[in-house]
Tab-separated table of C-alpha atoms in Angstrom:
chain	number	residue	atom	x	y	z
H	753	UNK	CA	-23.640	-19.062	0.808
H	754	UNK	CA	-21.262	-18.086	-1.882
H	755	UNK	CA	-17.979	-16.518	-2.789
H	756	UNK	CA	-18.625	-12.979	-3.950
H	757	UNK	CA	-16.375	-10.630	-5.879
H	758	UNK	CA	-15.163	-7.158	-5.033
H	759	UNK	CA	-12.273	-4.751	-5.545
H	760	UNK	CA	-9.972	-2.965	-3.154
H	761	UNK	CA	-9.469	0.521	-4.510
H	762	UNK	CA	-5.782	0.014	-3.711
H	763	UNK	CA	-5.852	-1.544	-7.192
H	764	UNK	CA	-6.485	1.840	-8.820
H	765	UNK	CA	-3.880	3.840	-6.865
H	766	UNK	CA	-2.063	4.954	-10.007
H	767	UNK	CA	-5.236	6.046	-11.778
H	768	UNK	CA	-6.099	8.060	-8.683
H	769	UNK	CA	-2.589	9.543	-8.444
H	770	UNK	CA	-2.813	10.842	-12.009
H	771	UNK	CA	-6.321	12.141	-11.455
H	772	UNK	CA	-7.918	9.740	-13.941
H	773	UNK	CA	-10.241	7.966	-11.505
H	774	UNK	CA	-11.858	9.015	-8.241
H	775	UNK	CA	-13.963	6.803	-5.986
H	776	UNK	CA	-17.055	7.442	-8.114
H	777	UNK	CA	-15.282	6.221	-11.251
H	778	UNK	CA	-14.000	3.169	-9.375
H	779	UNK	CA	-17.446	2.282	-8.068
H	780	UNK	CA	-18.910	2.595	-11.577
H	781	UNK	CA	-16.131	0.411	-13.029
H	782	UNK	CA	-16.783	-2.324	-10.464
H	783	UNK	CA	-20.530	-2.325	-11.132
H	784	UNK	CA	-20.587	-1.844	-14.894
H	785	UNK	CA	-17.444	-3.602	-16.137
H	786	UNK	CA	-16.872	-6.223	-13.442
H	787	UNK	CA	-20.563	-6.826	-12.732
H	788	UNK	CA	-20.100	-7.165	-8.990
H	789	UNK	CA	-20.730	-5.088	-5.901
H	790	UNK	CA	-17.911	-5.527	-3.356
H	791	UNK	CA	-16.028	-2.370	-2.383
H	792	UNK	CA	-12.955	-2.122	-0.176
H	793	UNK	CA	-11.163	1.173	0.393
H	794	UNK	CA	-7.878	2.464	1.769
H	795	UNK	CA	-8.936	4.932	4.452
H	796	UNK	CA	-6.044	7.318	3.815
H	797	UNK	CA	-6.519	7.295	0.035
H	798	UNK	CA	-10.287	7.488	-0.428
H	799	UNK	CA	-11.475	9.633	2.476
H	800	UNK	CA	-10.572	13.330	2.148
H	801	UNK	CA	-9.579	14.910	5.474
H	802	UNK	CA	-9.215	11.458	7.071
H	803	UNK	CA	-10.068	10.679	9.859
H	804	UNK	CA	-12.639	13.483	9.982
H	805	UNK	CA	-14.586	13.418	6.704
H	806	UNK	CA	-17.077	16.132	5.831
H	807	UNK	CA	-20.824	15.508	5.821
H	808	UNK	CA	-20.770	16.348	2.107
H	809	UNK	CA	-18.255	13.588	1.391
H	810	UNK	CA	-20.250	11.046	3.413
H	811	UNK	CA	-23.480	11.990	1.647
H	812	UNK	CA	-21.844	11.686	-1.769
H	813	UNK	CA	-20.254	8.366	-0.773
H	814	UNK	CA	-23.589	6.873	0.263
H	815	UNK	CA	-25.350	8.351	-2.743
H	816	UNK	CA	-22.816	6.895	-5.183
H	817	UNK	CA	-22.863	3.504	-3.474
H	818	UNK	CA	-26.683	3.561	-3.603
H	819	UNK	CA	-26.773	4.691	-7.230
H	820	UNK	CA	-24.795	1.615	-8.301
H	821	UNK	CA	-26.290	-0.671	-5.620
H	822	UNK	CA	-22.934	-1.539	-4.046
H	823	UNK	CA	-21.856	-3.371	-0.910
H	824	UNK	CA	-19.289	-1.679	1.373
H	825	UNK	CA	-17.146	-4.652	2.393
H	826	UNK	CA	-13.997	-3.478	4.147
H	827	UNK	CA	-12.183	-0.314	5.195
H	828	UNK	CA	-8.400	-0.732	5.360
H	829	UNK	CA	-6.608	1.096	8.164
H	830	UNK	CA	-2.951	1.525	9.108
H	831	UNK	CA	-0.788	1.657	12.187
H	832	UNK	CA	1.892	4.302	11.850
H	833	UNK	CA	3.650	3.833	15.148
H	834	UNK	CA	6.029	6.808	14.679
H	835	UNK	CA	3.236	9.317	14.154
H	836	UNK	CA	3.556	11.152	17.480
H	837	UNK	CA	7.238	11.796	16.881
H	838	UNK	CA	7.964	12.356	20.623
H	839	UNK	CA	7.219	8.744	21.609
H	840	UNK	CA	6.468	5.414	19.957
H	841	UNK	CA	2.712	4.858	19.721
H	842	UNK	CA	1.561	2.794	22.698
H	843	UNK	CA	-0.835	-0.124	22.445
H	844	UNK	CA	-3.541	1.974	24.135
H	845	UNK	CA	-3.057	4.674	21.528
H	846	UNK	CA	-3.176	2.036	18.775
H	847	UNK	CA	-6.563	0.943	20.160
H	848	UNK	CA	-7.795	4.541	19.960
H	849	UNK	CA	-6.774	4.645	16.283
H	850	UNK	CA	-8.620	1.374	15.676
H	851	UNK	CA	-11.701	2.946	17.309
H	852	UNK	CA	-11.463	5.942	14.988
H	853	UNK	CA	-11.408	3.588	11.999
H	854	UNK	CA	-14.338	1.607	13.412
H	855	UNK	CA	-16.376	4.810	13.724
H	856	UNK	CA	-15.433	5.898	10.208
H	857	UNK	CA	-16.287	2.431	8.864
H	858	UNK	CA	-19.696	2.550	10.589
H	859	UNK	CA	-20.414	5.975	9.122
H	860	UNK	CA	-19.523	4.717	5.627
H	861	UNK	CA	-21.466	1.462	5.960
H	862	UNK	CA	-18.526	-0.985	6.088
H	863	UNK	CA	-18.949	-4.318	7.873
H	864	UNK	CA	-15.360	-4.730	8.977
H	865	UNK	CA	-12.047	-2.905	9.099
H	866	UNK	CA	-8.762	-4.375	7.934
H	867	UNK	CA	-6.179	-3.534	10.563
H	868	UNK	CA	-2.440	-4.002	10.667
H	869	UNK	CA	-1.005	-7.495	10.345
H	870	UNK	CA	-0.582	-9.267	13.700
H	871	UNK	CA	-2.509	-6.643	15.680
H	872	UNK	CA	-1.889	-7.691	19.317
H	873	UNK	CA	-4.874	-9.065	21.233
H	874	UNK	CA	-4.536	-6.454	23.994
H	875	UNK	CA	-5.108	-3.746	21.355
H	876	UNK	CA	-8.097	-5.678	20.011
H	877	UNK	CA	-9.465	-6.143	23.562
H	878	UNK	CA	-9.357	-2.420	24.243
H	879	UNK	CA	-11.226	-1.551	21.009
H	880	UNK	CA	-13.695	-4.426	21.193
H	881	UNK	CA	-16.533	-2.603	23.012
H	882	UNK	CA	-16.587	-0.023	20.231
H	883	UNK	CA	-16.625	-2.756	17.571
H	884	UNK	CA	-19.588	-4.445	19.271
H	885	UNK	CA	-21.488	-1.202	19.819
H	886	UNK	CA	-21.078	-0.196	16.151
H	887	UNK	CA	-21.393	-3.770	14.858
H	888	UNK	CA	-18.200	-3.436	12.787
H	889	UNK	CA	-15.641	-6.236	13.004
H	890	UNK	CA	-11.913	-5.849	13.631
H	891	UNK	CA	-10.093	-8.081	11.128
H	892	UNK	CA	-6.341	-8.089	10.815
H	893	UNK	CA	-4.599	-8.921	7.592
H	894	UNK	CA	-2.647	-12.159	7.382
H	895	UNK	CA	0.074	-10.895	5.074
H	896	UNK	CA	3.338	-12.555	4.028
H	897	UNK	CA	5.574	-13.541	5.739
H	898	UNK	CA	3.032	-14.274	8.488
H	899	UNK	CA	1.735	-17.854	8.307
H	900	UNK	CA	-1.578	-19.274	9.506
H	901	UNK	CA	0.068	-22.133	11.407
H	902	UNK	CA	2.340	-20.830	14.202
H	903	UNK	CA	6.004	-20.148	13.396
H	904	UNK	CA	7.688	-18.559	16.451
H	905	UNK	CA	10.918	-17.979	14.502
H	906	UNK	CA	9.348	-15.006	12.688
H	907	UNK	CA	10.371	-11.855	14.594
H	908	UNK	CA	11.136	-8.190	14.110
H	909	UNK	CA	8.086	-7.028	12.159
H	910	UNK	CA	4.633	-5.687	13.080
H	911	UNK	CA	4.735	-6.592	16.805
H	912	UNK	CA	6.464	-8.768	19.447
H	913	UNK	CA	5.168	-12.180	18.333
H	914	UNK	CA	4.046	-11.948	14.711
H	915	UNK	CA	4.726	-15.630	13.939
H	916	UNK	CA	2.179	-16.898	16.475
H	917	UNK	CA	-0.287	-14.016	16.199
H	918	UNK	CA	-2.941	-15.946	14.243
H	919	UNK	CA	-3.137	-18.689	16.886
H	920	UNK	CA	-3.241	-16.098	19.679
H	921	UNK	CA	-6.093	-14.232	18.001
H	922	UNK	CA	-8.025	-17.476	17.393
H	923	UNK	CA	-7.602	-18.302	21.092
H	924	UNK	CA	-8.846	-14.797	21.978
H	925	UNK	CA	-11.911	-15.211	19.730
H	926	UNK	CA	-12.735	-18.631	21.172
H	927	UNK	CA	-12.143	-17.621	24.785
H	928	UNK	CA	-14.237	-14.434	24.603
H	929	UNK	CA	-16.815	-15.851	22.172
H	930	UNK	CA	-16.722	-12.556	20.307
H	931	UNK	CA	-18.338	-12.290	16.866
H	932	UNK	CA	-16.481	-9.061	16.124
H	933	UNK	CA	-12.899	-10.180	15.541
H	934	UNK	CA	-11.444	-11.979	12.543
H	935	UNK	CA	-8.969	-11.985	9.674
H	936	UNK	CA	-8.394	-10.783	6.128
H	937	UNK	CA	-5.985	-13.333	4.613
H	938	UNK	CA	-3.936	-11.980	1.730
H	939	UNK	CA	-3.459	-14.353	-1.220
H	940	UNK	CA	0.272	-13.571	-1.087
H	941	UNK	CA	0.683	-16.165	1.681
H	942	UNK	CA	-0.234	-18.906	-0.850
H	943	UNK	CA	2.707	-18.586	-3.202
H	944	UNK	CA	3.611	-21.019	-5.983
H	945	UNK	CA	6.219	-18.916	-7.813
H	946	UNK	CA	7.954	-15.528	-7.540
H	947	UNK	CA	6.033	-12.479	-8.705
H	948	UNK	CA	6.605	-12.059	-12.429
H	949	UNK	CA	6.742	-8.250	-12.250
H	950	UNK	CA	9.274	-8.443	-9.407
H	951	UNK	CA	11.514	-10.789	-11.388
H	952	UNK	CA	11.243	-8.587	-14.494
H	953	UNK	CA	12.028	-5.433	-12.520
H	954	UNK	CA	15.013	-7.126	-10.873
H	955	UNK	CA	16.402	-8.121	-14.283
H	956	UNK	CA	15.888	-4.585	-15.563
H	957	UNK	CA	17.766	-3.100	-12.613
H	958	UNK	CA	20.681	-5.575	-12.532
H	959	UNK	CA	24.009	-3.766	-12.818
H	960	UNK	CA	25.555	-6.937	-14.260
H	961	UNK	CA	24.119	-6.560	-17.787
H	962	UNK	CA	25.555	-9.841	-19.056
H	963	UNK	CA	23.809	-11.701	-16.230
H	964	UNK	CA	20.604	-9.759	-16.948
H	965	UNK	CA	20.696	-10.907	-20.579
H	966	UNK	CA	21.281	-14.516	-19.502
H	967	UNK	CA	18.404	-14.432	-17.017
H	968	UNK	CA	16.105	-12.961	-19.667
H	969	UNK	CA	16.833	-15.988	-21.865
H	970	UNK	CA	16.482	-18.346	-18.895
H	971	UNK	CA	13.041	-16.920	-18.056
H	972	UNK	CA	11.784	-18.219	-21.411
H	973	UNK	CA	13.275	-21.671	-20.829
H	974	UNK	CA	12.391	-22.642	-17.270
H	975	UNK	CA	9.149	-22.373	-15.341
H	976	UNK	CA	8.903	-19.311	-13.076
H	977	UNK	CA	8.799	-21.621	-10.047
H	978	UNK	CA	12.292	-22.875	-10.816
H	979	UNK	CA	13.854	-19.604	-11.955
H	980	UNK	CA	15.582	-18.731	-8.651
H	981	UNK	CA	17.065	-22.214	-8.272
H	982	UNK	CA	18.290	-22.265	-11.865
H	983	UNK	CA	19.975	-18.867	-11.524
H	984	UNK	CA	21.726	-20.072	-8.351
H	985	UNK	CA	22.861	-23.233	-10.132
H	986	UNK	CA	24.074	-21.647	-13.361
H	987	UNK	CA	25.348	-18.300	-12.056
H	988	UNK	CA	26.305	-18.864	-8.416
H	989	UNK	CA	27.063	-15.854	-6.205
H	990	UNK	CA	26.344	-13.325	-8.933
H	991	UNK	CA	23.243	-11.802	-7.260
H	992	UNK	CA	23.085	-9.579	-4.162
H	993	UNK	CA	20.768	-10.888	-1.404
H	994	UNK	CA	18.130	-8.294	-2.380
H	995	UNK	CA	18.311	-9.293	-6.057
H	996	UNK	CA	18.124	-12.958	-5.108
H	997	UNK	CA	14.900	-12.357	-3.156
H	998	UNK	CA	13.166	-11.136	-6.332
H	999	UNK	CA	13.615	-14.556	-7.961
H	1000	UNK	CA	12.942	-16.739	-4.949
H	1001	UNK	CA	9.634	-17.386	-3.247
H	1002	UNK	CA	8.236	-19.057	-0.183
H	1003	UNK	CA	4.895	-20.653	0.538
H	1004	UNK	CA	3.832	-19.209	3.889
H	1005	UNK	CA	0.612	-21.213	4.091
H	1006	UNK	CA	-1.186	-24.067	2.360
H	1007	UNK	CA	-4.795	-23.617	1.262
H	1008	UNK	CA	-5.863	-26.305	3.785
H	1009	UNK	CA	-4.478	-24.137	6.616
H	1010	UNK	CA	-7.543	-21.934	6.071
H	1011	UNK	CA	-9.516	-24.600	7.971
H	1012	UNK	CA	-7.957	-23.228	11.175
H	1013	UNK	CA	-9.561	-19.815	10.676
H	1014	UNK	CA	-12.457	-20.436	8.288
H	1015	UNK	CA	-15.279	-19.117	10.519
H	1016	UNK	CA	-13.275	-15.973	11.236
H	1017	UNK	CA	-12.368	-14.940	7.684
H	1018	UNK	CA	-14.136	-11.624	7.103
H	1019	UNK	CA	-12.934	-11.176	3.515
H	1020	UNK	CA	-9.904	-12.069	1.401
H	1021	UNK	CA	-7.366	-9.877	-0.400
H	1022	UNK	CA	-7.233	-11.171	-3.957
H	1023	UNK	CA	-3.710	-10.013	-4.593
H	1024	UNK	CA	-2.549	-9.825	-8.199
H	1025	UNK	CA	0.754	-8.704	-9.695
H	1026	UNK	CA	0.445	-10.001	-13.255
H	1027	UNK	CA	-2.634	-11.425	-14.905
H	1028	UNK	CA	-1.254	-13.333	-17.888
H	1029	UNK	CA	-3.160	-15.141	-20.619
H	1030	UNK	CA	-3.227	-18.901	-20.199
H	1031	UNK	CA	-1.440	-20.504	-23.181
H	1032	UNK	CA	-3.982	-21.894	-25.637
H	1033	UNK	CA	-6.923	-20.253	-23.865
H	1034	UNK	CA	-7.498	-16.813	-25.356
H	1035	UNK	CA	-9.369	-14.477	-23.016
H	1036	UNK	CA	-8.571	-16.581	-19.941
H	1037	UNK	CA	-6.043	-15.336	-17.415
H	1038	UNK	CA	-4.087	-16.568	-14.421
H	1039	UNK	CA	-1.799	-15.128	-11.737
H	1040	UNK	CA	1.333	-17.273	-12.036
H	1041	UNK	CA	2.594	-16.552	-8.508
H	1042	UNK	CA	-0.333	-17.706	-6.361
H	1043	UNK	CA	-2.499	-20.776	-5.690
H	1044	UNK	CA	-5.841	-19.262	-6.721
H	1045	UNK	CA	-7.403	-22.432	-8.066
H	1046	UNK	CA	-6.595	-24.405	-4.909
H	1047	UNK	CA	-7.694	-21.670	-2.494
H	1048	UNK	CA	-11.009	-21.008	-4.247
H	1049	UNK	CA	-11.639	-24.755	-4.521
H	1050	UNK	CA	-11.048	-25.100	-0.768
H	1051	UNK	CA	-13.399	-22.202	-0.006
H	1052	UNK	CA	-16.120	-23.642	-2.272
H	1053	UNK	CA	-15.818	-27.091	-0.755
H	1054	UNK	CA	-16.267	-25.594	2.695
H	1055	UNK	CA	-19.177	-23.341	1.697
H	1056	UNK	CA	-17.311	-20.211	2.707
H	1057	UNK	CA	-19.466	-17.136	2.338
H	1058	UNK	CA	-17.741	-13.811	1.739
H	1059	UNK	CA	-15.942	-11.451	-0.587
H	1060	UNK	CA	-12.625	-11.806	-2.353
H	1061	UNK	CA	-11.549	-8.266	-3.182
H	1062	UNK	CA	-8.982	-7.798	-5.922
H	1063	UNK	CA	-5.832	-6.084	-4.747
H	1064	UNK	CA	-3.808	-5.382	-7.874
H	1065	UNK	CA	-0.315	-4.263	-6.975
H	1066	UNK	CA	1.689	-4.903	-10.134
H	1067	UNK	CA	1.709	-1.194	-11.012
H	1068	UNK	CA	4.408	-0.173	-8.543
H	1069	UNK	CA	7.306	-2.153	-10.005
H	1070	UNK	CA	6.821	-0.544	-13.434
H	1071	UNK	CA	6.578	3.087	-12.405
H	1072	UNK	CA	10.294	3.798	-12.751
H	1073	UNK	CA	10.116	3.409	-16.536
H	1074	UNK	CA	8.113	6.486	-17.443
H	1075	UNK	CA	4.506	7.064	-18.513
H	1076	UNK	CA	4.565	4.759	-21.566
H	1077	UNK	CA	5.421	1.647	-19.567
H	1078	UNK	CA	2.855	2.056	-16.784
H	1079	UNK	CA	0.654	-0.927	-16.000
H	1080	UNK	CA	-2.995	-0.775	-17.068
H	1081	UNK	CA	-4.692	-1.171	-13.679
H	1082	UNK	CA	-8.224	-1.252	-15.075
H	1083	UNK	CA	-7.388	-4.022	-17.554
H	1084	UNK	CA	-5.448	-6.049	-14.964
H	1085	UNK	CA	-8.366	-5.949	-12.524
H	1086	UNK	CA	-10.774	-6.968	-15.318
H	1087	UNK	CA	-8.542	-9.955	-16.084
H	1088	UNK	CA	-8.451	-10.868	-12.406
H	1089	UNK	CA	-12.246	-10.929	-12.380
H	1090	UNK	CA	-12.340	-13.097	-15.496
H	1091	UNK	CA	-10.267	-15.584	-13.510
H	1092	UNK	CA	-12.328	-15.283	-10.331
H	1093	UNK	CA	-15.656	-15.661	-12.155
H	1094	UNK	CA	-14.370	-18.788	-13.866
H	1095	UNK	CA	-12.906	-20.362	-10.723
H	1096	UNK	CA	-15.912	-19.493	-8.567
H	1097	UNK	CA	-18.162	-20.906	-11.280
H	1098	UNK	CA	-20.449	-17.912	-11.771
K	265	UNK	CA	7.590	3.745	-6.924
K	266	UNK	CA	5.540	6.783	-7.853
K	267	UNK	CA	8.672	8.761	-6.971
K	268	UNK	CA	9.385	9.250	-10.693
K	269	UNK	CA	6.256	11.408	-10.782
K	270	UNK	CA	6.551	12.945	-7.304
K	271	UNK	CA	7.844	16.381	-8.350
K	272	UNK	CA	5.501	18.319	-10.609
K	273	UNK	CA	6.986	19.345	-13.949
K	274	UNK	CA	7.167	23.095	-14.596
K	275	UNK	CA	6.737	23.875	-10.889
K	276	UNK	CA	10.310	24.989	-10.098
K	277	UNK	CA	10.201	28.742	-9.499
K	278	UNK	CA	12.132	31.385	-7.610
K	279	UNK	CA	10.354	32.976	-4.652
K	280	UNK	CA	10.364	36.778	-4.440
K	281	UNK	CA	9.663	38.706	-1.243
K	282	UNK	CA	9.797	42.503	-0.957
K	283	UNK	CA	11.566	42.702	-4.292
K	284	UNK	CA	14.293	40.172	-3.343
K	285	UNK	CA	14.653	36.578	-4.479
K	286	UNK	CA	14.750	34.706	-1.160
K	287	UNK	CA	14.729	31.127	-2.457
K	288	UNK	CA	12.869	28.716	-4.696
K	289	UNK	CA	9.913	26.334	-4.569
K	290	UNK	CA	8.490	23.268	-6.313
K	291	UNK	CA	5.324	21.187	-6.041
K	292	UNK	CA	5.271	17.590	-4.822
K	293	UNK	CA	2.854	14.716	-4.361
K	294	UNK	CA	3.041	12.042	-1.722
K	295	UNK	CA	4.930	9.193	-3.431
K	296	UNK	CA	2.850	6.436	-1.857
K	297	UNK	CA	-0.490	4.755	-2.419
K	298	UNK	CA	-2.115	6.660	0.433
K	299	UNK	CA	-1.903	9.924	2.336
K	300	UNK	CA	-0.539	10.164	5.874
K	301	UNK	CA	-0.776	12.158	9.045
K	302	UNK	CA	1.310	15.263	8.412
K	303	UNK	CA	3.682	14.596	11.336
K	304	UNK	CA	5.076	11.571	9.477
K	305	UNK	CA	6.400	13.816	6.727
K	306	UNK	CA	10.020	14.585	7.568
K	307	UNK	CA	11.196	16.771	4.689
K	308	UNK	CA	13.370	16.207	1.645
K	309	UNK	CA	16.865	15.440	0.523
K	310	UNK	CA	17.358	18.102	-2.130
K	311	UNK	CA	20.366	18.348	-4.401
K	312	UNK	CA	20.314	20.862	-7.243
K	313	UNK	CA	23.260	20.858	-9.644
K	314	UNK	CA	25.444	19.429	-6.863
K	315	UNK	CA	24.338	21.776	-4.053
K	316	UNK	CA	22.423	20.281	-1.111
K	317	UNK	CA	19.626	22.172	0.614
K	318	UNK	CA	19.048	20.514	4.024
K	319	UNK	CA	15.795	20.094	5.965
K	320	UNK	CA	16.475	23.192	8.093
K	321	UNK	CA	16.136	25.416	5.007
K	322	UNK	CA	12.843	23.849	3.955
K	323	UNK	CA	9.206	24.705	4.601
K	324	UNK	CA	6.103	22.900	3.381
K	325	UNK	CA	2.800	24.402	2.275
K	326	UNK	CA	-0.299	22.187	2.477
K	327	UNK	CA	-3.977	22.318	3.455
K	328	UNK	CA	-4.308	26.021	2.650
K	329	UNK	CA	-2.005	27.053	5.493
K	330	UNK	CA	1.098	29.243	5.300
K	331	UNK	CA	4.370	27.321	4.716
K	332	UNK	CA	5.624	25.620	7.909
K	333	UNK	CA	9.073	24.296	8.753
K	334	UNK	CA	9.459	20.562	9.361
K	335	UNK	CA	9.804	20.898	13.152
K	336	UNK	CA	6.344	22.432	13.125
K	337	UNK	CA	5.064	19.817	10.662
K	338	UNK	CA	6.287	17.097	13.076
K	339	UNK	CA	3.764	18.378	15.643
K	340	UNK	CA	0.780	18.048	13.269
K	341	UNK	CA	-0.310	14.650	14.565
K	342	UNK	CA	-3.997	15.149	13.726
K	343	UNK	CA	-3.684	16.981	10.424
K	344	UNK	CA	-3.673	14.815	7.295
K	345	UNK	CA	-1.855	15.096	4.004
K	346	UNK	CA	-4.415	13.671	1.601
K	347	UNK	CA	-3.297	11.384	-1.221
K	348	UNK	CA	-4.802	13.605	-3.929
K	349	UNK	CA	-3.282	16.879	-2.736
K	350	UNK	CA	-0.116	18.489	-4.087
K	351	UNK	CA	1.992	20.411	-1.570
K	352	UNK	CA	4.688	23.012	-2.157
K	353	UNK	CA	8.257	22.773	-0.866
K	354	UNK	CA	9.874	26.180	-0.179
K	355	UNK	CA	13.647	26.343	0.097
K	356	UNK	CA	15.505	29.262	1.614
K	357	UNK	CA	18.319	30.237	-0.795
K	358	UNK	CA	19.075	33.958	-1.141
K	359	UNK	CA	19.328	34.853	-4.825
K	360	UNK	CA	17.434	31.691	-5.795
K	361	UNK	CA	18.274	29.605	-8.841
K	362	UNK	CA	19.613	30.977	-12.116
K	363	UNK	CA	17.181	30.985	-15.024
K	364	UNK	CA	17.555	27.916	-17.229
K	365	UNK	CA	17.842	24.158	-16.858
K	366	UNK	CA	18.640	22.458	-13.521
K	367	UNK	CA	19.277	18.900	-12.426
K	368	UNK	CA	17.000	18.480	-9.401
K	369	UNK	CA	17.548	15.478	-7.108
K	370	UNK	CA	14.818	14.810	-4.558
K	371	UNK	CA	14.130	12.112	-1.981
K	372	UNK	CA	10.961	12.381	0.084
K	373	UNK	CA	11.229	11.380	3.735
K	374	UNK	CA	8.113	9.742	5.173
K	375	UNK	CA	8.009	7.804	8.441
K	376	UNK	CA	4.971	5.759	7.419
K	377	UNK	CA	5.342	2.064	8.243
K	378	UNK	CA	3.365	-1.059	9.092
K	379	UNK	CA	3.073	-1.474	12.864
K	380	UNK	CA	5.860	-1.729	15.418
K	381	UNK	CA	9.467	-2.409	14.441
K	382	UNK	CA	12.727	-2.856	16.383
K	383	UNK	CA	14.020	0.514	15.080
K	384	UNK	CA	11.103	2.533	16.519
K	385	UNK	CA	12.761	3.947	19.670
K	386	UNK	CA	15.878	4.914	17.734
K	387	UNK	CA	13.776	6.590	15.023
K	388	UNK	CA	12.056	8.711	17.682
K	389	UNK	CA	15.283	9.615	19.511
K	390	UNK	CA	17.401	10.223	16.417
K	391	UNK	CA	15.150	10.688	13.407
K	392	UNK	CA	17.248	10.141	10.295
K	393	UNK	CA	17.800	13.169	8.068
K	394	UNK	CA	16.013	13.076	4.715
K	395	UNK	CA	18.197	11.138	2.310
K	396	UNK	CA	18.921	8.334	4.768
K	397	UNK	CA	17.192	5.125	3.765
K	398	UNK	CA	14.462	4.148	6.219
K	399	UNK	CA	13.423	0.524	6.341
K	400	UNK	CA	14.448	0.093	2.728
K	401	UNK	CA	11.457	2.094	1.562
K	402	UNK	CA	12.964	5.415	0.508
K	403	UNK	CA	16.111	4.098	-1.042
K	404	UNK	CA	17.053	6.400	-3.883
K	405	UNK	CA	17.276	10.024	-4.934
K	406	UNK	CA	15.106	10.699	-7.961
K	407	UNK	CA	16.289	13.199	-10.551
K	408	UNK	CA	14.238	15.613	-12.592
K	409	UNK	CA	15.368	18.026	-15.311
K	410	UNK	CA	13.594	21.250	-14.571
K	411	UNK	CA	13.661	24.770	-15.960
K	412	UNK	CA	13.508	28.054	-14.071
K	413	UNK	CA	11.953	30.692	-16.360
């Protein structure tokens, strides 16, 4: 029983875009530099000709995974409900897409698929036979703003009742007794501050340059957690609602809430936007926006067994500044693993 | 945000057929972190030196097939545009573009999204033209200085 480390290849999306890393390079990086074996992929980024890969691709995938002795942890799928263009995708059709991903996951050796946040239980029900037959679990991602504890006020995203979807899925699991349904919580539900890269990008894009200069100074004076409140206090009504969101933050779940779903957590998305050096501790890094220490402590205390896969997504906010300012994905993921190793106690 | 790198440098060229310049073309990448089913790709807002070239004048070449217009692309619900693959946008414009430097504004229209949303039925009935912001995702025209040889 232990917390194990892995990487979602989402983290290297920019390297892949510019042709600097393919899945073989990513696998080698995870094994040789990060010294771990967990691999999570984005189906529509890693698998050529998705959802119908060639035998050659599958053979090379398995060969590369075998060469570096890796563990296929999770295949991430999507739910593009406008795809058919002449009608909105029905729930039955969504279940067929889930089945396609389950089959692909089985062929690539993955143990579970990450499906869309708040996937309705009637979709899960319809795909469940396939999941059981292939022994691949259906795990939907608990992503902000979806909480673990029910909040019926959340509406208008993902499905009809996103705010109570976790509780409904837990009820489904307990009622059916299935071992093939669960969750992939994203660390972004455990916020403790706004994302640093988001705040920096918002400052950069502010049309009010005087305010931008003032906020830049303020960022050095007050903790990130208090930045939004301080801006509101000192410069009221100067930000648009969208700008304001970049400096504010909300805790969607407490680490203890994980107790409600602990047996059903298939893996965790170790989200990271900015891995910054801890003052006075050279070579040690932290993610200022999320409660990593508390979450990992909770998981250790409860003997949770599974993978946390790094999902670095701080590259996107910097891409409007040209090649020179791009984030270093490889370095950021390495820093994230320094933190995870230390907190896990490897 | 990969939009800044969506249009390939040096790819803007006039298209000649039977000795006549019938339009121009440029290469694009999907400005996302993943590919998508081809039907979700709805064309481009294109503005070159102040002139707009709407979706109806555009065709898209991908997966080794001849360029297809975006009504045809909308029917490709099982064909995938892979993340790694560049495609080519062809624009019908008799006479093409003059040799020299051009200010090329492009906004890619993709109907990718996460699950069901209240706007779904409306998006199917009245799909927004490229250039209209969809769900706050494609929210700006990106500009590239490009040269036609």
